[in-house]
Short mmCIF file of C-alpha atoms in Angstrom, two decimals:
data_model
loop_
_atom_site.label_atom_id
_atom_site.label_comp_id
_atom_site.label_asym_id
_atom_site.label_seq_id
_atom_site.Cartn_x
_atom_site.Cartn_y
_atom_site.Cartn_z
CA MET A 1083 -2.97 124.51 88.24
CA LEU A 1084 -3.03 125.58 91.68
CA ILE A 1085 -1.54 122.44 92.54
CA THR A 1086 1.64 123.06 90.07
CA LYS A 1087 1.42 126.88 91.67
CA THR A 1088 2.15 125.74 94.43
CA SER A 1089 5.04 123.30 93.89
CA ILE A 1090 6.22 126.21 92.13
CA ARG A 1091 6.48 128.68 95.38
CA LEU A 1092 7.33 125.85 97.60
CA ALA A 1093 10.01 124.28 95.78
CA LEU A 1094 11.46 128.44 95.29
CA LEU A 1095 11.45 129.12 99.38
CA ILE A 1096 13.35 125.45 99.72
CA GLY A 1097 15.45 126.55 96.97
CA LEU A 1098 16.89 130.60 98.66
CA SER A 1099 16.91 129.44 101.79
CA ALA A 1100 18.94 126.55 100.32
CA CYS A 1101 21.28 129.23 99.64
CA SER A 1102 21.42 131.68 103.28
CA GLU A 1103 24.89 132.44 104.96
CA LYS A 1104 24.91 130.08 108.12
CA GLU A 1105 24.83 132.08 110.88
CA THR A 1106 26.89 131.96 114.02
CA VAL A 1107 25.26 130.96 117.39
CA LEU A 1108 26.76 132.34 120.32
CA ASN A 1109 26.07 131.60 124.24
CA GLN A 1110 25.43 133.87 126.49
CA ARG A 1111 28.87 133.77 128.07
CA GLU A 1112 30.06 134.31 124.47
CA THR A 1113 27.69 137.46 123.58
CA TRP A 1114 28.88 138.17 126.85
CA LEU A 1115 32.40 138.53 125.53
CA SER A 1116 32.29 140.07 121.70
CA THR A 1117 29.05 142.54 122.30
CA GLY A 1118 31.19 146.07 123.42
CA GLY A 1119 34.88 146.36 124.98
CA TRP A 1120 35.82 144.71 128.59
CA GLN A 1121 38.81 147.77 130.39
CA MET A 1122 41.10 146.12 133.15
CA THR A 1123 39.88 147.95 136.69
CA ASN A 1124 42.12 145.87 138.77
CA TYR A 1125 45.39 143.69 138.41
CA THR A 1126 46.31 141.46 141.47
CA TYR A 1127 48.90 139.30 142.88
CA HIS A 1128 48.44 137.99 145.89
CA THR A 1129 51.40 135.18 147.47
CA ARG A 1130 50.42 132.88 150.15
CA ALA A 1131 51.77 133.14 153.12
CA ALA A 1132 55.41 131.31 153.36
CA ALA A 1133 57.13 130.18 155.94
CA GLY A 1134 54.49 131.58 158.79
CA GLY A 1135 54.36 135.06 157.34
CA THR A 1136 50.71 137.19 156.05
CA PRO A 1137 50.01 136.78 152.03
CA ILE A 1138 50.92 139.99 150.26
CA GLN A 1139 48.89 141.42 147.69
CA PHE A 1140 49.84 144.08 145.12
CA GLU A 1141 46.89 145.70 142.65
CA PHE A 1142 49.19 146.72 139.60
CA ILE A 1143 46.38 148.94 137.46
CA THR A 1144 46.25 151.57 140.58
CA GLY A 1145 48.43 155.11 138.72
CA ARG A 1146 49.06 153.24 135.49
CA ALA A 1147 46.59 155.40 132.96
CA CYS A 1148 48.29 154.20 130.25
CA GLU A 1149 47.77 150.13 130.83
CA ALA A 1150 44.52 151.76 133.06
CA ASP A 1151 42.32 153.15 129.72
CA ASP A 1152 43.05 149.95 127.40
CA LEU A 1153 39.89 148.09 125.21
CA TYR A 1154 39.99 144.58 125.48
CA ARG A 1155 37.70 143.63 121.95
CA PHE A 1156 36.47 140.20 122.48
CA GLU A 1157 34.95 139.58 118.55
CA ALA A 1158 32.47 136.53 117.46
CA THR A 1159 34.80 135.72 114.86
CA ASN A 1160 37.55 134.84 117.79
CA LYS A 1161 40.24 137.31 117.45
CA LEU A 1162 40.88 139.11 120.15
CA GLN A 1163 41.41 143.20 119.20
CA TRP A 1164 43.46 144.92 122.14
CA ASP A 1165 42.61 148.83 121.57
CA LYS A 1166 44.94 151.80 123.47
CA ASN A 1167 41.79 153.99 123.97
CA GLY A 1168 44.17 157.19 124.04
CA THR A 1169 47.04 157.29 126.98
CA LEU A 1170 50.34 155.02 125.26
CA CYS A 1171 52.27 153.25 126.91
CA PRO A 1172 56.16 153.99 125.72
CA THR A 1173 55.91 151.00 123.51
CA SER A 1174 56.38 150.31 119.76
CA GLN A 1175 52.85 149.20 118.59
CA PRO A 1176 50.17 150.30 117.05
CA PRO A 1177 46.75 151.73 118.98
CA LEU A 1178 44.75 149.25 117.43
CA THR A 1179 46.72 146.23 117.83
CA GLU A 1180 45.18 142.28 116.64
CA TRP A 1181 46.05 140.78 119.00
CA GLY A 1182 44.88 136.80 118.41
CA THR A 1183 42.61 133.90 118.85
CA TRP A 1184 40.13 133.74 122.52
CA GLN A 1185 38.16 130.91 122.81
CA LEU A 1186 36.31 129.92 126.10
CA LEU A 1187 37.32 126.01 127.53
CA ASN A 1188 35.79 123.02 129.33
CA SER A 1189 31.80 124.64 129.49
CA ASP A 1190 32.71 127.71 129.11
CA THR A 1191 34.61 128.21 132.77
CA LYS A 1192 38.40 128.53 130.96
CA LEU A 1193 39.52 131.67 128.93
CA ALA A 1194 42.36 130.70 125.62
CA ILE A 1195 44.20 133.00 124.61
CA ASP A 1196 46.67 132.55 121.57
CA HIS A 1197 48.69 135.38 121.30
CA GLN A 1198 52.10 134.12 118.62
CA GLY A 1199 51.21 130.72 120.27
CA THR A 1200 51.20 131.49 123.70
CA VAL A 1201 48.72 132.07 126.14
CA GLN A 1202 48.59 135.88 126.94
CA PHE A 1203 47.13 138.80 127.55
CA PRO A 1204 49.07 142.75 126.57
CA TYR A 1205 50.92 143.26 130.07
CA THR A 1206 51.10 140.03 131.50
CA GLY A 1207 53.41 137.67 131.24
CA SER A 1208 52.53 134.68 128.93
CA VAL A 1209 51.20 130.96 130.82
CA ALA A 1210 51.38 127.45 129.69
CA ASP A 1211 47.30 126.89 130.49
CA PRO A 1212 43.58 128.69 129.85
CA LEU A 1213 43.04 131.61 132.33
CA ASP A 1214 40.52 130.69 134.29
CA ILE A 1215 36.43 132.19 134.91
CA VAL A 1216 35.85 133.37 138.23
CA GLU A 1217 32.99 135.30 137.44
CA LEU A 1218 31.41 136.27 133.66
CA THR A 1219 29.52 138.40 134.03
CA SER A 1220 27.37 141.08 131.02
CA GLU A 1221 28.78 143.94 133.13
CA THR A 1222 32.07 142.01 134.93
CA MET A 1223 35.33 140.02 133.89
CA VAL A 1224 37.23 137.85 136.69
CA LEU A 1225 40.28 135.24 135.49
CA ARG A 1226 42.25 133.71 137.14
CA THR A 1227 45.50 131.47 136.46
CA ALA A 1228 48.09 130.40 139.31
CA ASP A 1229 50.87 128.95 136.81
CA ILE A 1230 52.89 132.41 137.15
CA GLN A 1231 57.04 132.06 137.70
CA ALA A 1232 56.13 131.77 141.77
CA GLY A 1233 54.04 127.74 142.79
CA ASP A 1234 52.07 129.19 145.54
CA SER A 1235 51.16 132.77 143.65
CA VAL A 1236 48.29 133.80 141.94
CA VAL A 1237 47.17 137.06 139.38
CA ALA A 1238 43.83 137.90 139.52
CA TYR A 1239 42.01 140.59 136.42
CA THR A 1240 39.43 141.59 137.24
CA TYR A 1241 37.60 143.75 134.44
CA ARG A 1242 34.62 145.84 133.81
CA PHE A 1243 32.10 146.01 130.06
CA ILE A 1244 32.33 148.48 128.10
CA LYS A 1245 29.79 149.13 125.88
CA PRO A 1246 30.55 150.23 121.81
#
């Protein structure tokens, strides 16, 4: 009788565990991206020295309150939400926009963002390739692309983590 009860319990346990949902396991960088929001702290345009001149660096986020308070939320479902978070720029878009999808590539060294078929963050022009991840920690994300209008230039985007 003991074997029969044990066999029934084992069969029930196996049967119930087979009905559980598949759990998505995130790696460390995916976890950092998807556990809160990211706020841009700097948008820097670097141009290399032309004809022996000096390099030029522009910082765009200073003084732009309507952009500086925005949050980018990378959801575990690979959706990217753009939360305009208070100060709205003159735009017809709603305060919360589902921007597109995101994916880490090349051993988590590149971030692909698909916005209506292009690689593009809000407030940036579209680029042809995924963004390079220069730094990604639990507190800071720095992205870079050389794929912009001037072939001798690089744009870097710096974000800080905001807890939900």
